[in-house]
PDB file of C-alpha atoms in Angstrom:
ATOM      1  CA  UNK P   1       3.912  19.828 -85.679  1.00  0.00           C
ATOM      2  CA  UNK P   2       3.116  16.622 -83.916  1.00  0.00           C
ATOM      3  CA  UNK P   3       5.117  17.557 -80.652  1.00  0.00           C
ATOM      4  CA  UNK P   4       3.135  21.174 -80.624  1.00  0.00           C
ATOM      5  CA  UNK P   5       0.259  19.360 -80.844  1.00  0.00           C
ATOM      6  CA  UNK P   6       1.087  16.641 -77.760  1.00  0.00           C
ATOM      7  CA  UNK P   7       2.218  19.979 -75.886  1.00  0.00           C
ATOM      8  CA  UNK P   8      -1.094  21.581 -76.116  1.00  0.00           C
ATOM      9  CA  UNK P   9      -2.663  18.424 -75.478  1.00  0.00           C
ATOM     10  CA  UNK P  10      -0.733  18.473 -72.133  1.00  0.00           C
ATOM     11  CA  UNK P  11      -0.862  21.535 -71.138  1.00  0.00           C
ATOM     12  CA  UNK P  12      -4.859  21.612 -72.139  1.00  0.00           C
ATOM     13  CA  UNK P  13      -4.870  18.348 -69.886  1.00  0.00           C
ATOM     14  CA  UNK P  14      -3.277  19.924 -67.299  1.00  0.00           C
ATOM     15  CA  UNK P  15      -5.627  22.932 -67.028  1.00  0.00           C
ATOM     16  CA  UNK P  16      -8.727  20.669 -67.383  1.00  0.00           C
ATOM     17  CA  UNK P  17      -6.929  18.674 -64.382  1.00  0.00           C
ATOM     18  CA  UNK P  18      -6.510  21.797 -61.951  1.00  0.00           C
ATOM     19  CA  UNK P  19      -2.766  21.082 -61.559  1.00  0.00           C
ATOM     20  CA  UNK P  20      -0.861  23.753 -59.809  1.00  0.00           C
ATOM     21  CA  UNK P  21       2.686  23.663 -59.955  1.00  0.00           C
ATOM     22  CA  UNK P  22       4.744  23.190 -56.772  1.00  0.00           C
ATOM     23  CA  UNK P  23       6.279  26.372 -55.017  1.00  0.00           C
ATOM     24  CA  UNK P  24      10.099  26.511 -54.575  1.00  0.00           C
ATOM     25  CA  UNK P  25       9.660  26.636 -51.576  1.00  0.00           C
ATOM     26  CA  UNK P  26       7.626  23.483 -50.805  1.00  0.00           C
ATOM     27  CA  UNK P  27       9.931  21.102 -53.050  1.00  0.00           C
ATOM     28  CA  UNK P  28      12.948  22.935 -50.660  1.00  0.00           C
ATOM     29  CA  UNK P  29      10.860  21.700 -47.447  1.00  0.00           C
ATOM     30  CA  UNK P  30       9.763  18.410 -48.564  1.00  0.00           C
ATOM     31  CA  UNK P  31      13.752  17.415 -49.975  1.00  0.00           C
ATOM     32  CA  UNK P  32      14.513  18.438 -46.334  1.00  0.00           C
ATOM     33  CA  UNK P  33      11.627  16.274 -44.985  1.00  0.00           C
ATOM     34  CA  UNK P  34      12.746  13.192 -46.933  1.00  0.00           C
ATOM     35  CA  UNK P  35      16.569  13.561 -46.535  1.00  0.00           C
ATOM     36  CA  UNK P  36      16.033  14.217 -42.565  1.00  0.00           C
ATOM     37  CA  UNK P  37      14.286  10.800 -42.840  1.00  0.00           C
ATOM     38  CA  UNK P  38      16.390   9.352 -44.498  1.00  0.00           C
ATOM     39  CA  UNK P  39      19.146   9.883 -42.110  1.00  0.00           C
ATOM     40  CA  UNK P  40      16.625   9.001 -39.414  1.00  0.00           C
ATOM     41  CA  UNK P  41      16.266   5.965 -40.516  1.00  0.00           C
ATOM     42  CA  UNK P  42      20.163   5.463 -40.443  1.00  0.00           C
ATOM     43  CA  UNK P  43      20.994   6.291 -36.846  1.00  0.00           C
ATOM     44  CA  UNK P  44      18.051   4.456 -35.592  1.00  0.00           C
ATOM     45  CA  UNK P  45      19.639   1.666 -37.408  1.00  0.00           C
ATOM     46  CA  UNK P  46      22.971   2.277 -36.217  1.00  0.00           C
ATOM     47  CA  UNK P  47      21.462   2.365 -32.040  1.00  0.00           C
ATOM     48  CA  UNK P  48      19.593  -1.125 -33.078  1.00  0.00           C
ATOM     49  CA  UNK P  49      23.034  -2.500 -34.447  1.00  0.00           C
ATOM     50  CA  UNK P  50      24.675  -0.963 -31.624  1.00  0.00           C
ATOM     51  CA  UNK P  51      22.345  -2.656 -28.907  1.00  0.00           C
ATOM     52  CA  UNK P  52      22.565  -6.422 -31.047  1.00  0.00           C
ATOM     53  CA  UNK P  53      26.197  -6.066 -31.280  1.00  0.00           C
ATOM     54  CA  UNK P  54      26.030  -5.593 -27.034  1.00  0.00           C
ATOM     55  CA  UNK P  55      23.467  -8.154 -26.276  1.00  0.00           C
ATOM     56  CA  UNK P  56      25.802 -10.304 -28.404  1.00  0.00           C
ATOM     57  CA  UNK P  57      29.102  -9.499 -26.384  1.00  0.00           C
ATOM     58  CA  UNK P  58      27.256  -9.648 -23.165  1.00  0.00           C
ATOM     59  CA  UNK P  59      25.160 -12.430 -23.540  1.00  0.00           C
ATOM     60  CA  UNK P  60      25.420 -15.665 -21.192  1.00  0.00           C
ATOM     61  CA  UNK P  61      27.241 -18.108 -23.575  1.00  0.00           C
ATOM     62  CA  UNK P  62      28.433 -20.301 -21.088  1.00  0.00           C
ATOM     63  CA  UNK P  63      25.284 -21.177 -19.410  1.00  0.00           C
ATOM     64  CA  UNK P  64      24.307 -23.110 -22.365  1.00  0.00           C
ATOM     65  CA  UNK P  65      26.732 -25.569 -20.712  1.00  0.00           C
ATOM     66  CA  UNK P  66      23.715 -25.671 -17.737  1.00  0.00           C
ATOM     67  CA  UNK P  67      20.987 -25.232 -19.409  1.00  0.00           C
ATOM     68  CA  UNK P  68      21.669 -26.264 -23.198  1.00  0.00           C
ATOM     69  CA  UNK P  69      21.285 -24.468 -26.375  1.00  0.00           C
ATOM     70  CA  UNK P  70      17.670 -23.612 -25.345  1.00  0.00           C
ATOM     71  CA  UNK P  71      19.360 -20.877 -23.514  1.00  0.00           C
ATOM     72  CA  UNK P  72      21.203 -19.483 -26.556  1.00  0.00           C
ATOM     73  CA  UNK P  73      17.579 -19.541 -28.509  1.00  0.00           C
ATOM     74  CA  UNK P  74      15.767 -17.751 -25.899  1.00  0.00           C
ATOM     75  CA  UNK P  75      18.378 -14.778 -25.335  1.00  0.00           C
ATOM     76  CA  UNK P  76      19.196 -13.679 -28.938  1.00  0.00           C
ATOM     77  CA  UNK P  77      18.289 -10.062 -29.750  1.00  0.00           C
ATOM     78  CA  UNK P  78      15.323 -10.632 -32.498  1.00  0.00           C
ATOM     79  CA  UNK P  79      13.447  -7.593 -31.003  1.00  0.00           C
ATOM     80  CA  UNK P  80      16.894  -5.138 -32.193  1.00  0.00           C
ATOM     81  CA  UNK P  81      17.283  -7.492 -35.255  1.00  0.00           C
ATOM     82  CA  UNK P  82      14.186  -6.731 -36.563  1.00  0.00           C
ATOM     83  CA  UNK P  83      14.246  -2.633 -35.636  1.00  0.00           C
ATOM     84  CA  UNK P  84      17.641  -3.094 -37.897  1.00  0.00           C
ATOM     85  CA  UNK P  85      15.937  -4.508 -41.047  1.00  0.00           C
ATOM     86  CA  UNK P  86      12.607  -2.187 -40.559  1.00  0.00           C
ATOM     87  CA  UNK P  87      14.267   1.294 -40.026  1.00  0.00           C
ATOM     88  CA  UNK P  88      16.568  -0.545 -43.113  1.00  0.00           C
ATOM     89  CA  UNK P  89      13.508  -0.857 -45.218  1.00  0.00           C
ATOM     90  CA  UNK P  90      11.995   2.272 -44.664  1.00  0.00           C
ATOM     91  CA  UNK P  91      15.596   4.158 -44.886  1.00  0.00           C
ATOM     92  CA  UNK P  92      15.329   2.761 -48.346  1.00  0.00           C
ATOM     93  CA  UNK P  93      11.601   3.599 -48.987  1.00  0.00           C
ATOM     94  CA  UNK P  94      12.438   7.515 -47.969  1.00  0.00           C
ATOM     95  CA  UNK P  95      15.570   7.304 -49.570  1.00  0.00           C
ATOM     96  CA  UNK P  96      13.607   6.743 -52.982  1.00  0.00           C
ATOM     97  CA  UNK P  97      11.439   9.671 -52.364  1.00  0.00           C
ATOM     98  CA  UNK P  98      14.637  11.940 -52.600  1.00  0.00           C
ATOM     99  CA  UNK P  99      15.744  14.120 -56.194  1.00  0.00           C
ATOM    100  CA  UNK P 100      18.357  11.019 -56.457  1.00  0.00           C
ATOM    101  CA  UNK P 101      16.232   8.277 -55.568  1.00  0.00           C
ATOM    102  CA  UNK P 102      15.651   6.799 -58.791  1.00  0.00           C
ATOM    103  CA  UNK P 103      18.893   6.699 -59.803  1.00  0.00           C
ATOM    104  CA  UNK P 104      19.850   3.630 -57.965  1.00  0.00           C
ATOM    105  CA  UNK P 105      18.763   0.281 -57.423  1.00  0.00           C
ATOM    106  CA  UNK P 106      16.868  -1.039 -53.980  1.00  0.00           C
ATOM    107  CA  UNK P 107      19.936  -3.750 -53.691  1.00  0.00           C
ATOM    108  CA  UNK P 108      22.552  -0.745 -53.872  1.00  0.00           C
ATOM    109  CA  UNK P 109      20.623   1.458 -51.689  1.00  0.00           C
ATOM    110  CA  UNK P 110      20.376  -1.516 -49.260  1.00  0.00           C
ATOM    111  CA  UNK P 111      24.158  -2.417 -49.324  1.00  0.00           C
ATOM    112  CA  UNK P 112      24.977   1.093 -49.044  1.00  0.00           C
ATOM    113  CA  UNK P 113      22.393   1.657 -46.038  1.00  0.00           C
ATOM    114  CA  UNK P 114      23.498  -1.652 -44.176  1.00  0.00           C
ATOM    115  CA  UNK P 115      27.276  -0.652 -44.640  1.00  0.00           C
ATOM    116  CA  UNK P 116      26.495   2.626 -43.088  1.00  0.00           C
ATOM    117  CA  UNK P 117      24.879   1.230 -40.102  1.00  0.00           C
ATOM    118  CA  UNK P 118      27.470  -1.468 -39.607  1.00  0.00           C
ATOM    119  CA  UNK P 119      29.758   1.880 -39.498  1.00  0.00           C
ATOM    120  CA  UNK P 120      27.988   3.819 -36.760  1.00  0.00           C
ATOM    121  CA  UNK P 121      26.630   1.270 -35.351  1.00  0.00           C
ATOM    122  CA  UNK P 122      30.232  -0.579 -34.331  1.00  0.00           C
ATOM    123  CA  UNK P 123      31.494   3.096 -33.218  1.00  0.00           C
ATOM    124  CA  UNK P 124      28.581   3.363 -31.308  1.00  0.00           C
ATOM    125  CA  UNK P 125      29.146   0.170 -29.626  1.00  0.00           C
ATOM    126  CA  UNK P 126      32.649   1.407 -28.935  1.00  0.00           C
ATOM    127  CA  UNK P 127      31.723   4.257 -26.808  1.00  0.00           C
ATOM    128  CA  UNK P 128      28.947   1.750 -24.894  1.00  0.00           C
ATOM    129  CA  UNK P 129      25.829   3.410 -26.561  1.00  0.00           C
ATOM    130  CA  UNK P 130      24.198   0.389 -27.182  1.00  0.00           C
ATOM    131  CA  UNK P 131      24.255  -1.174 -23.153  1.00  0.00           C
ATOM    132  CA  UNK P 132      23.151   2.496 -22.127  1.00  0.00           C
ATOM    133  CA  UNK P 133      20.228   2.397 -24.448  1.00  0.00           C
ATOM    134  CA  UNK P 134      19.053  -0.789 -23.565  1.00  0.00           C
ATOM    135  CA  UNK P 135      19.421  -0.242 -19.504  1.00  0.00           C
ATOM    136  CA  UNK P 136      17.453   3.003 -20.407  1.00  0.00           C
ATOM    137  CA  UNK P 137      14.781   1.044 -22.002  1.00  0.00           C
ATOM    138  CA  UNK P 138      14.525  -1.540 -19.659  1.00  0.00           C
ATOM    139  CA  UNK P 139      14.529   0.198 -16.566  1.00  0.00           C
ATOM    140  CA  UNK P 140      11.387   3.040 -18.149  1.00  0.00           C
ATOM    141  CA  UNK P 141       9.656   1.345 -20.468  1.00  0.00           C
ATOM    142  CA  UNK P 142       7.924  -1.349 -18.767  1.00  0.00           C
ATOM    143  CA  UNK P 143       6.621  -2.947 -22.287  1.00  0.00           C
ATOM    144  CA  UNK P 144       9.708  -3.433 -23.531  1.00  0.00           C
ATOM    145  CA  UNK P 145      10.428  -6.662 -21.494  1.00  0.00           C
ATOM    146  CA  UNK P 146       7.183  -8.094 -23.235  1.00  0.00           C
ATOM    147  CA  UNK P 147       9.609  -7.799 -26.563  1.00  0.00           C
ATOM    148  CA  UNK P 148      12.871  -8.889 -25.693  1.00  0.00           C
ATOM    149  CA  UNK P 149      14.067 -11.946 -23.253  1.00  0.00           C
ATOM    150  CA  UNK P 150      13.229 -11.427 -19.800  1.00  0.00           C
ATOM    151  CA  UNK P 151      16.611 -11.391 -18.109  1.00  0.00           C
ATOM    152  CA  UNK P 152      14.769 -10.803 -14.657  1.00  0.00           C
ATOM    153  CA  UNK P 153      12.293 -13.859 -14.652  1.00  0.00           C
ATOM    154  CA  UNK P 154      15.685 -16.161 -15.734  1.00  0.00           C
ATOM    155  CA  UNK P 155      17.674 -14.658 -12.898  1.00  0.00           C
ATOM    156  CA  UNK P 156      15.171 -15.905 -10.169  1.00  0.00           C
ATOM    157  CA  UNK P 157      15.385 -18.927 -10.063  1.00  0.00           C
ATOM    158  CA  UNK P 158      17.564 -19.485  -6.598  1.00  0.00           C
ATOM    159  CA  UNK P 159      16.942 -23.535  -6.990  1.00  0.00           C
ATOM    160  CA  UNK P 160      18.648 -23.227 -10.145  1.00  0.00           C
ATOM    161  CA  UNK P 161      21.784 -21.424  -8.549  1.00  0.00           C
ATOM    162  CA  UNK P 162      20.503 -18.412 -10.072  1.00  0.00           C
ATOM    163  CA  UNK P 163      19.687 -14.655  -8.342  1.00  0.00           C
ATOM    164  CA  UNK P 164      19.508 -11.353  -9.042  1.00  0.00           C
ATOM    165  CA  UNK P 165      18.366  -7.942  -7.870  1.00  0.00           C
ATOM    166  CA  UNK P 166      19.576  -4.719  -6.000  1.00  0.00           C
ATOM    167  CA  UNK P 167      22.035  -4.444  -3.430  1.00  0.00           C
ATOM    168  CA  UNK P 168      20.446  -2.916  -0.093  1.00  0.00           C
ATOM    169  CA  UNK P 169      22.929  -3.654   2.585  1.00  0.00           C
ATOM    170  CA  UNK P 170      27.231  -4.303   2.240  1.00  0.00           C
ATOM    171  CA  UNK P 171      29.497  -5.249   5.034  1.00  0.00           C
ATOM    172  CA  UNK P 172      32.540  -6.622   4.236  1.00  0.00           C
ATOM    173  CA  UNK P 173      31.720  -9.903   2.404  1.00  0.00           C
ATOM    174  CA  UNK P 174      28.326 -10.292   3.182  1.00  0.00           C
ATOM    175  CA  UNK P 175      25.570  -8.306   0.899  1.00  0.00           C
ATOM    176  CA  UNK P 176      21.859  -8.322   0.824  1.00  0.00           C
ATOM    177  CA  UNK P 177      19.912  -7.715  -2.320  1.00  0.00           C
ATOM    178  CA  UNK P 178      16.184  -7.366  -2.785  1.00  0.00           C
ATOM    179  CA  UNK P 179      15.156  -9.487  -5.948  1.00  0.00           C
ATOM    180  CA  UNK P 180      12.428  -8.618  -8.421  1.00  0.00           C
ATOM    181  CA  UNK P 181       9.930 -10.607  -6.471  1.00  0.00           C
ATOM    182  CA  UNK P 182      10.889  -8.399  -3.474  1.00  0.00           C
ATOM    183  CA  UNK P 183      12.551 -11.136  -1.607  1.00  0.00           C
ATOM    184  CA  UNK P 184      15.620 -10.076   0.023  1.00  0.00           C
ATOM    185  CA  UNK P 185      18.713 -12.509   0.250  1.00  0.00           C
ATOM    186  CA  UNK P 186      21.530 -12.405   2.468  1.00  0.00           C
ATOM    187  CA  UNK P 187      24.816 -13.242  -0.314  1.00  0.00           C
ATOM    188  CA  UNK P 188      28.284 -14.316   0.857  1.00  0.00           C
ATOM    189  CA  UNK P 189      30.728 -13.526  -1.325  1.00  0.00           C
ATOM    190  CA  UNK P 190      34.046 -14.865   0.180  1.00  0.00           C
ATOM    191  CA  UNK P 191      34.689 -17.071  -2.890  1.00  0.00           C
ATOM    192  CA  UNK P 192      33.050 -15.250  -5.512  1.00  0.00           C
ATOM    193  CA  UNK P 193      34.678 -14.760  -8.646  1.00  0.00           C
ATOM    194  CA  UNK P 194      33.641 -10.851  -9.143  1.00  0.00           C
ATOM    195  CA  UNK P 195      33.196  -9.937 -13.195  1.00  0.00           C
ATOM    196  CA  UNK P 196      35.291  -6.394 -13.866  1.00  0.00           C
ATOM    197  CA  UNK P 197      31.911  -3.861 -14.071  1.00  0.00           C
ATOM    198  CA  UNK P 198      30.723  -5.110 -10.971  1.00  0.00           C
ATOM    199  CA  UNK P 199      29.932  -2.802  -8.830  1.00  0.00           C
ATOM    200  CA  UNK P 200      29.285  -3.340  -5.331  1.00  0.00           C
ATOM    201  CA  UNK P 201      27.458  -0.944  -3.969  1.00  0.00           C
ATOM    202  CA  UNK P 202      23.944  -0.029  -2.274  1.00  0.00           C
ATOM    203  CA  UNK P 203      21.594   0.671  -5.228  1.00  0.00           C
ATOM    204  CA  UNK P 204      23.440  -1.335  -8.041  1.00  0.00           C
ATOM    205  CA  UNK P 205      21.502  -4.409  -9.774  1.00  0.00           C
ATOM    206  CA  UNK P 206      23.674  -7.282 -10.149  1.00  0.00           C
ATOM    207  CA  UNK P 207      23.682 -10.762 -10.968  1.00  0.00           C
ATOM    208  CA  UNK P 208      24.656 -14.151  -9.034  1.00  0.00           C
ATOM    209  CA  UNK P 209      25.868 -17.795  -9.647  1.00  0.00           C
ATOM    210  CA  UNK P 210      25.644 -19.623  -6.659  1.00  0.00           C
ATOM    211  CA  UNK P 211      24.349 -22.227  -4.046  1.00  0.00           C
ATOM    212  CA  UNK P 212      21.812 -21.995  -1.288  1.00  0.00           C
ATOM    213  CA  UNK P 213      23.276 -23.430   2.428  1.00  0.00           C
ATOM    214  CA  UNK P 214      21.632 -25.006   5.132  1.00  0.00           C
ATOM    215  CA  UNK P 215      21.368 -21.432   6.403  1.00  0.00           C
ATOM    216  CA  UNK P 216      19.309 -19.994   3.385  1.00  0.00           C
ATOM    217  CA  UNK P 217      22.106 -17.637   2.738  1.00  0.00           C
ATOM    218  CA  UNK P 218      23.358 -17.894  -0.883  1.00  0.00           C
ATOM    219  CA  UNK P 219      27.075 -18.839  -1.347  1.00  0.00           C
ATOM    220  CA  UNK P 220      27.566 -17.057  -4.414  1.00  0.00           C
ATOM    221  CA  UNK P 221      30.227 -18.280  -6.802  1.00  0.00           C
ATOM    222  CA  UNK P 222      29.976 -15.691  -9.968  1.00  0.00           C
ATOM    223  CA  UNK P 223      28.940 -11.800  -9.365  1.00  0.00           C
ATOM    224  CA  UNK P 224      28.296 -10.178 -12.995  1.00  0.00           C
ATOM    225  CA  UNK P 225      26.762  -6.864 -13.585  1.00  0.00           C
ATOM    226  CA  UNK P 226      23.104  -6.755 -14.838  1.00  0.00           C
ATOM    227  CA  UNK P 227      24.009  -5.428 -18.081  1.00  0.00           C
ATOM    228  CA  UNK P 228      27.336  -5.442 -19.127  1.00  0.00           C
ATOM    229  CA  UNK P 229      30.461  -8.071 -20.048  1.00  0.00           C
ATOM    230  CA  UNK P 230      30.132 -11.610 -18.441  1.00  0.00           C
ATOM    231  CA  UNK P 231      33.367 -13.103 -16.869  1.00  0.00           C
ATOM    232  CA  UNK P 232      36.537 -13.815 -18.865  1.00  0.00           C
ATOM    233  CA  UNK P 233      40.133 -14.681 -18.291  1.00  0.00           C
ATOM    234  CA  UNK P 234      40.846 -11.988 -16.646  1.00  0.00           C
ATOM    235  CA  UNK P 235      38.517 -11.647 -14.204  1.00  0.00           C
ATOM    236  CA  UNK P 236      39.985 -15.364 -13.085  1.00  0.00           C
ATOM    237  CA  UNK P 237      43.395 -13.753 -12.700  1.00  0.00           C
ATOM    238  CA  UNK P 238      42.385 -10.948 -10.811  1.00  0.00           C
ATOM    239  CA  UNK P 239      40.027 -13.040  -7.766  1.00  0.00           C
ATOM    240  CA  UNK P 240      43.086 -15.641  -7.840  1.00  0.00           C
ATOM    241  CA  UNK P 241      45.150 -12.886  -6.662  1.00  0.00           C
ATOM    242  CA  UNK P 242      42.864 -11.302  -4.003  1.00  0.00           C
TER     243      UNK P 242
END
């Protein structure tokens, strides 16, 4: 008798209220909604883990040796970082909305989420998603460099030993690139230890380790691409053999 009469009460509640029940139809749409978010959420996190993990890889390190760990501060990815933990939080946040949601707990939606993106975000990284992304961003979005470190501004600094920019001219061992302040250097590069991606060719961006002469032609002694794996080992082996 006492459950009839809390059933009345809630249905009489209800009609007082105006409550219309939800069409199949709409639930159907907004579980798609949410889930489509959801996985959103997941392979934005999984570019952002992919573009850390090549910033990481393809970062400086041993410049810190010139300029100290100052260097190391200024150049890590917090911009990506943080995309990574805010498409992480609102995966979660959608993720709660969904017929399962409630079923779990924030820390095992979290772990699961992270694990995920660790996932696609490493096979991403594989296949070189992450570098294309980020040359993508960099070369059309023009507020992006207010975000991340501003690889340009660092690599123009030819008192430091340090130039960069597009190649314009080749011949033989002598190149000229026009830098981002639209000064154009003649480069000689018949020492240069040339990094594996480097490309040289007329309309390619590189960068260069080096010494001005008495000539105000820049001696280079490292060529590395403008995004993409610094020298190792093996580029050492190769220019000893040339």
């Amino acid at each position: 008798m006492e459950n009839q009469n809390i059933s009345q009460i809630a249905l009489q509640k209800i009609k007082e209220s105006g409550i219309k029940p939800i069409s199949k139809n709409v639930f159907n749409l907004k579980k798609v909604i949410f889930w489509s978010l959801v996985g959103s959420s997941l392979v934005i996190g999984a570019i952002s883990f992919s573009v850390t993990l090549s910033m990481l890889f393809n970062n400086d390190w041993d410049l810190y040796q010139r300029f100290g760990f100052s260097f190391i501060f200024k150049t890590l990815p917090y911009f990506w970082v943080a995309c990574l933990l805010f498409f992480a939080i609102l995966g979660e946040f959608y993720y709660r909305k969904t017929f399962f949601g409630y079923r779990h707990r924030v820390i095992t939606i979290m772990g699961i989420y992270i694990i995920l993106t660790i996932i696609f975000g490493s096979i991403l990284h594989f296949f070189r998603i992450g570098e294309i992304v980020e040359q993508s961003m960099s070369d059309n979005i023009s507020i992006y460099h207010g975000f991340v470190f501003d690889k340009s501004e660092f690599w123009s600094h030819p008192e430091d030993g340090l130039i960069s920019g597009k190649i314009i001219d080749v011949e033989n061992n002598i190149i000229k690139i026009v830098d981002f302040n639209n000064v154009i250097w003649t480069v000689n590069m018949d020492n240069a230890i040339i990094g594996r991606q480097v490309e040289i060719e007329e309309g390619k961006t590189i960068r260069i380790i080096g010494d001005l002469d008495n000539n105000n032609i820049f001696v280079a002694e490292h060529l590395r691409p403008w995004i993409g794996a610094k020298l190792d080992v093996n580029d050492l082996k190769i220019n000893m053999m040339r």
